[in-house]
Amino acid sequence: MTAVKKEMNPIPGDLHSKKLFDLTYEDTNKCIQCGYCLPVCPTYKMMGKETASPRGRINLVKMAAERKIDIEEHLTEPIDLCLGCRACEVACPVNVPYGHILESAKEVITEKQTKQNHIKKQGKIKKLVLTKLFPYPTRMRAVGNMFWLYQALRVNKLVQKTKIIEKISPSMAQFEKVLPKLESPTKRNQIGQVIPAKGTKKARVGFFIGCIMDGLMYKINRQSIELLSLAGCEVVVVQEQQCCGALHSHQGMNKEARGLAKENIIAFEKSGADYYVNNAGGCGAMLHEYDHLLDDEPEWKERARQFVSKTKDISQLLVQFGPLPFKKDWEGIITYQDSCHLRNVQGIIEPPRQLLKSIPGAMYIELKSSHMCCGSGGIYNLLHFEESMMILDDKMKDILSTKARTIVTTNPGCLLQMNLGVERTSSAVPLRSLHLVEVLAEACGL
């Protein structure tokens, strides 16, 4: 392999093609172009062209690494239009690491655009948000507090009536309307707080608050902690924790993602917890892959592996330490939309379903397309709104066929996407979307 690599190495003058070659060329050669990935790829299903398929993107990355095509002209758009759901990895018969290929391509594209100053205004704002807002929990909490006040004073109703946001960004206006109603920030758990277990203590867990969850969905965090306490866990809201780095990694900002990973490893090591628990599929997937992210740094590799071994989704621990003390029966049919990163990256499929089926009175109906992406994709639905809505509208047809009154998911982005799906859909029965934790908390009387 070394001889082949040396023979095909790109001309040294093109540093970006060379970096792409070094990062992922061997991985692109693993793809046998069989097409098993096509039926599970939401963008291929929507667009029907090879450049919107996993195997097509892999071939483009390979050709860019060989300097047969231009990175910016031919590779940027196909890579940018990928949702990153990684369903193709699960379907692939030869285990092509598509996620690594995708992130490597994004890293090289971002570096080249930065060097050539080709980043559009939208991209510069995105980078500013990722570097100056998300890595700072206090700033995210301040945003959440302001949004609570914005809702409490009913300014949101005035904004929606005047359509101010719609004039700036139609897609942002759609999501502003479906953001959940925030509870008072005084109910938010404080960083460093330790919540004792109810009854016999079974484990000490370090709780990962997340950026969006802590900023705008802290009620779900509070309910998560209460459920863990009911299940016998002592919960510590870990001090000095940071953003998981998922959005940074997805946007090709791997240097920033590695820095955040190291800070989180240090913070959670100090917690003395038996497990590190999160309630967001996207965050959990990133935490779950810290060992791969830091694989080329010997001083961090083992610490990252230990971190990953302790990282758990909340559904896993609630099943492990359950059953939960349910206090009320549920009314109506429940269906479940998988978080792509919970299912495809972490491999967690049954625990959420097991919990939903255990709720008294609940009738669980499996969603036939639960394994397919809902079109959220982190901030994909903001950057590619029309494409995202095409995927969502198809998803809602399947949801309506279940006659469900409750759609359940396990990731903040998916939850907002489902909220928007409900908003866009006429249903014969009352329909709402909830996080798994919200459903369990309601059934437990919390």
C-alpha positions in Angstrom: 0.0 0.0 0.0 2.9 2.3 0.8 4.3 1.9 -2.7 0.9 2.7 -4.3 0.5 5.7 -2.1 3.9 7.1 -3.0 3.3 6.6 -6.7 -0.1 8.3 -6.7 0.8 11.1 -4.3 -0.5 14.5 -5.7 1.8 17.2 -6.9 3.3 18.8 -3.7 2.2 22.3 -4.8 -1.4 21.6 -4.1 -1.3 21.3 -0.3 -5.0 20.8 0.1 -5.3 17.9 -2.3 -2.2 16.4 -0.6 -3.8 16.8 2.8 -7.0 15.2 1.6 -4.9 12.4 0.1 -3.1 11.8 3.4 -6.2 12.0 5.5 -8.6 9.7 3.7 -7.4 8.3 0.3 -6.9 4.8 1.7 -10.5 4.9 3.1 -12.0 6.0 -0.2 -10.4 2.9 -1.9 -12.4 0.7 0.4 -15.6 1.7 -1.3 -16.6 -1.0 -3.9 -19.4 1.2 -5.4 -22.0 -1.6 -4.8 -24.9 0.8 -4.1 -26.1 -0.7 -0.8 -25.9 2.9 0.6 -28.3 4.3 -2.0 -31.7 3.3 -0.5 -30.8 4.7 3.0 -29.4 8.0 1.8 -32.0 10.8 2.2 -30.3 13.2 -0.2 -30.0 10.5 -2.9 -33.7 9.7 -2.4 -34.6 13.3 -2.7 -32.3 14.4 -5.6 -31.7 11.1 -7.4 -28.2 11.8 -8.6 -24.8 10.2 -7.9 -23.2 13.3 -6.5 -25.9 13.3 -3.8 -25.1 9.7 -2.8 -22.5 8.3 -0.4 -20.6 6.4 -3.1 -20.7 9.4 -5.4 -19.3 11.7 -2.7 -16.6 9.1 -1.8 -15.6 9.0 -5.5 -15.4 12.8 -5.7 -13.2 12.9 -2.6 -11.0 10.3 -4.2 -10.8 12.2 -7.4 -10.0 15.5 -5.6 -7.2 13.7 -3.6 -5.8 12.6 -7.0 -6.1 16.2 -8.3 -8.5 15.1 -11.1 -11.1 17.6 -10.0 -11.0 20.9 -8.2 -11.8 20.8 -4.5 -13.8 24.0 -4.3 -15.5 23.8 -7.7 -16.5 20.2 -7.8 -16.4 18.9 -4.2 -17.8 21.6 -2.0 -21.4 21.5 -2.9 -21.9 17.7 -2.8 -20.2 17.5 0.6 -22.1 20.5 1.9 -25.5 18.9 0.9 -24.7 15.7 2.9 -26.8 15.5 6.1 -24.1 13.5 7.8 -26.7 11.0 9.1 -24.2 8.1 8.5 -27.0 5.6 7.7 -24.7 4.5 4.8 -22.1 3.2 7.3 -24.7 0.9 8.8 -25.7 -0.4 5.3 -22.2 -0.7 3.9 -21.1 -4.4 3.6 -17.4 -3.6 3.6 -17.5 -1.0 6.5 -16.3 2.1 4.7 -15.8 4.8 7.3 -17.9 7.4 5.5 -18.0 9.6 8.6 -14.3 10.0 8.6 -14.2 10.7 4.9 -16.9 13.3 5.2 -15.3 15.1 8.1 -11.8 15.0 6.4 -13.3 16.6 3.3 -15.0 19.3 5.3 -11.8 20.1 7.1 -9.9 20.5 3.9 -12.6 22.5 2.2 -12.9 24.9 5.2 -9.1 25.3 5.3 -8.9 26.1 1.6 -11.8 28.6 1.7 -10.3 30.3 4.7 -6.9 30.6 3.1 -8.4 31.9 -0.1 -10.8 34.1 1.8 -13.7 32.5 -0.1 -16.0 32.0 2.9 -19.3 33.8 2.3 -20.9 36.1 4.9 -23.1 33.3 6.1 -20.1 31.1 6.7 -18.3 33.9 8.6 -21.3 34.3 10.9 -21.5 30.6 11.4 -17.8 30.4 12.4 -18.2 33.4 14.7 -21.1 31.6 16.5 -19.2 28.4 16.8 -16.0 30.0 18.2 -17.5 32.8 20.4 -20.8 31.4 21.6 -21.1 27.6 21.8 -17.8 27.0 23.6 -19.0 29.2 26.5 -21.7 27.8 28.8 -22.3 31.1 30.5 -23.0 32.8 27.2 -25.3 30.0 26.1 -27.2 30.4 29.4 -27.4 34.1 28.8 -29.0 33.5 25.4 -31.5 31.1 27.0 -32.4 33.6 29.7 -32.9 36.3 27.1 -35.1 34.0 25.1 -37.2 33.1 28.2 -37.7 36.9 28.7 -38.6 37.3 25.1 -41.3 34.7 25.4 -42.5 35.8 28.9 -43.0 39.4 27.8 -44.8 38.0 24.6 -42.4 39.9 22.4 -42.3 36.7 20.3 -46.0 37.2 19.3 -45.3 40.7 18.1 -42.2 39.6 16.2 -44.3 36.8 14.5 -47.1 39.1 13.7 -44.8 41.7 12.1 -42.8 39.0 10.3 -39.5 40.8 11.1 -37.4 37.6 11.3 -39.1 36.3 8.1 -37.7 39.3 6.2 -34.2 38.5 7.4 -34.3 34.7 7.2 -37.5 32.8 6.2 -36.0 29.5 7.5 -35.0 31.0 10.9 -38.6 32.5 11.2 -40.0 29.0 10.8 -38.0 27.6 13.6 -38.5 30.6 15.9 -42.2 29.8 15.8 -41.7 26.2 17.0 -39.2 26.7 19.7 -40.5 25.2 23.0 -41.9 27.4 25.7 -39.0 27.9 28.2 -39.6 27.6 31.9 -38.1 30.1 34.3 -34.2 30.0 34.4 -34.4 29.8 38.2 -35.3 26.1 37.7 -32.2 25.4 35.7 -29.7 23.1 37.4 -26.5 24.9 38.4 -23.1 23.8 37.1 -21.3 21.9 39.9 -24.6 21.0 41.6 -24.9 17.4 43.0 -28.3 15.9 43.1 -28.6 12.9 45.4 -30.1 9.5 44.4 -33.6 8.7 45.5 -33.4 5.5 47.7 -30.4 3.3 47.3 -27.5 4.9 45.4 -26.7 2.6 42.4 -24.1 4.8 40.7 -22.6 8.3 40.5 -23.1 9.9 37.0 -21.6 13.0 35.5 -24.3 14.9 33.5 -23.4 16.5 30.2 -25.6 19.6 29.8 -25.0 20.3 26.1 -25.2 23.7 24.3 -28.7 23.9 22.9 -30.1 21.7 25.7 -28.7 23.9 28.4 -29.4 27.1 26.5 -32.9 26.6 25.2 -34.2 23.2 26.5 -33.0 23.2 30.1 -36.4 21.8 31.2 -35.4 18.6 29.5 -32.1 18.6 31.3 -33.8 19.2 34.7 -36.2 16.3 33.9 -33.3 14.1 32.9 -31.6 14.7 36.2 -34.8 14.0 38.1 -35.4 10.7 36.2 -31.8 9.6 36.9 -32.2 10.4 40.6 -35.5 8.4 40.6 -33.5 5.5 39.1 -31.0 5.5 41.9 -28.2 7.7 40.4 -26.4 10.4 42.2 -26.0 13.1 39.5 -23.2 15.7 39.4 -23.6 18.6 36.8 -19.9 18.6 35.9 -18.0 21.8 36.3 -15.8 23.2 33.5 -17.5 21.1 30.9 -17.6 22.5 27.4 -19.5 22.1 24.1 -19.0 18.6 22.8 -17.5 19.9 19.5 -20.0 18.2 17.2 -21.0 21.3 15.2 -17.4 22.3 14.9 -16.4 18.9 13.6 -19.4 18.9 11.1 -18.2 22.3 9.8 -14.6 21.2 9.2 -13.3 22.9 12.4 -11.4 19.9 13.7 -8.8 21.8 15.6 -11.5 23.5 17.7 -13.3 20.2 18.2 -10.1 18.5 19.5 -9.6 21.4 22.0 -13.1 21.0 23.3 -12.7 17.3 23.6 -9.6 17.6 25.7 -11.3 20.1 28.0 -14.3 17.8 28.5 -12.1 14.8 29.2 -10.3 16.7 31.9 -13.5 18.0 33.4 -15.3 14.6 33.6 -12.3 12.8 34.9 -12.4 15.2 37.9 -16.0 14.3 38.6 -15.3 10.9 39.9 -18.4 9.6 38.1 -19.0 6.0 37.1 -20.8 7.1 33.9 -20.9 10.2 31.8 -24.5 10.6 30.7 -26.1 12.8 28.0 -29.6 13.2 26.5 -28.8 14.4 23.0 -28.1 11.9 20.2 -25.8 14.3 18.3 -23.8 15.3 21.4 -23.6 11.7 22.5 -22.2 10.6 19.1 -19.4 13.2 19.3 -18.5 12.2 22.9 -18.6 8.6 21.7 -16.0 9.3 19.1 -13.4 11.2 21.1 -11.1 8.3 20.9 -11.1 8.5 17.0 -10.8 12.3 17.2 -7.7 12.1 19.3 -6.3 8.9 17.9 -3.2 10.5 16.5 -2.2 12.1 19.9 -0.6 9.4 22.1 -0.8 11.4 25.3 -4.7 11.7 24.9 -5.5 8.4 23.1 -6.0 6.3 26.3 -7.7 9.0 28.2 -10.1 9.4 25.3 -10.8 5.7 25.2 -11.6 5.6 28.9 -13.9 8.6 28.5 -15.8 6.8 25.7 -16.1 3.6 27.7 -18.0 5.6 30.4 -20.2 7.7 28.0 -23.8 6.6 28.0 -27.1 7.9 26.6 -29.7 8.5 29.3 -31.9 5.8 27.8 -29.3 3.2 28.5 -29.0 4.1 32.2 -32.7 4.3 32.7 -33.1 0.8 31.3 -30.1 -0.5 33.3 -31.2 1.0 36.6 -35.0 0.8 36.0 -37.9 0.3 36.1 -39.1 3.8 36.5 -41.9 4.5 39.0 -44.6 5.5 36.6 -47.7 7.2 38.2 -50.1 7.8 35.3 -51.4 6.1 32.2 -50.5 7.5 28.8 -53.3 8.3 26.3 -53.0 7.6 22.6 -50.5 6.1 20.2 -46.8 6.8 20.5 -44.3 6.5 17.6 -40.5 7.1 17.6 -38.2 8.8 15.2 -34.6 7.7 15.7 -31.9 10.3 16.2 -29.5 9.3 13.3 -26.4 9.8 15.5 -27.9 7.8 18.4 -28.8 4.9 16.0 -26.1 5.0 13.4 -23.0 6.2 15.4 -23.7 4.9 18.9 -25.7 1.9 17.9 -28.5 2.6 20.4 -31.7 1.3 19.0 -33.7 -0.7 21.6 -33.4 1.2 24.9 -35.6 4.2 23.9 -38.2 1.8 22.4 -38.0 -0.4 25.5 -38.7 2.6 27.7 -41.7 3.8 25.6 -43.2 0.3 25.6 -43.0 0.2 29.4 -45.2 3.2 29.9 -48.6 2.2 31.3 -51.5 2.7 28.8 -49.1 3.6 25.9 -49.7 2.0 22.5 -46.4 2.0 20.7 -46.5 1.8 16.9 -43.2 1.5 15.0 -42.6 4.2 12.4 -41.6 2.4 9.1 -39.1 5.1 8.2 -37.7 5.6 11.7 -34.2 4.7 10.5 -34.2 7.4 7.9 -33.1 11.0 8.7 -35.8 13.6 9.4 -33.7 16.3 7.6 -32.5 18.2 10.7 -28.8 17.4 10.4 -27.5 19.8 13.1 -27.9 23.2 11.3 -28.5 21.6 7.9 -32.2 22.6 8.1 -31.1 26.3 8.4 -28.5 26.2 5.7 -30.5 24.0 3.2 -34.1 24.7 4.2 -35.9 23.6 1.1 -34.0 20.3 0.8 -34.6 19.7 4.5 -38.4 20.4 4.2 -38.7 17.9 1.3 -37.2 15.2 3.5 -39.4 16.3 6.5 -42.6 16.3 4.5 -42.0 12.7 3.4 -41.3 11.8 7.0 -44.6 13.3 8.2 -46.6 11.2 5.7 -45.2 8.1 7.4 -45.9 9.6 10.9 -49.5 10.3 10.0 -50.0 6.8 8.8 -49.3 5.5 12.3 -52.3 7.6 13.7 -49.9 8.6 16.5 -50.7 11.5 18.9 -47.1 11.7 20.1 -43.9 11.7 18.1 -40.9 11.0 20.3 -37.2 11.7 19.5 -33.9 12.0 21.4 -32.1 15.0 20.0 -32.8 18.7 20.2 -32.4 19.3 16.4 -34.7 16.4 15.6 -37.2 17.7 18.2 -37.3 21.1 16.5 -37.6 19.5 13.1 -40.5 17.4 14.3 -42.1 20.5 15.9 -42.0 22.1 12.5 -43.3 19.0 10.8 -46.4 19.2 13.1 -46.7 22.9 12.3 -46.7 22.1 8.5 -49.1 19.2 8.7 -52.8 18.9 9.0 -53.7 16.0 11.3 -57.0 14.4 12.0 -55.9 13.8 15.6 -54.1 16.2 18.0 -50.3 15.7 17.4 -47.3 16.8 19.4 -43.6 16.0 19.4 -41.7 15.4 22.6 -38.2 14.4 23.7 -38.1 10.9 25.2 -37.3 12.4 28.6 -40.4 14.6 28.5 -42.6 11.6 27.9 -41.0 9.6 30.7 -41.1 12.6 33.1 -44.8 13.2 32.3 -45.6 9.5 32.9 -43.7 9.6 36.2 -45.6 12.7 37.3 -42.6 15.0 37.3 
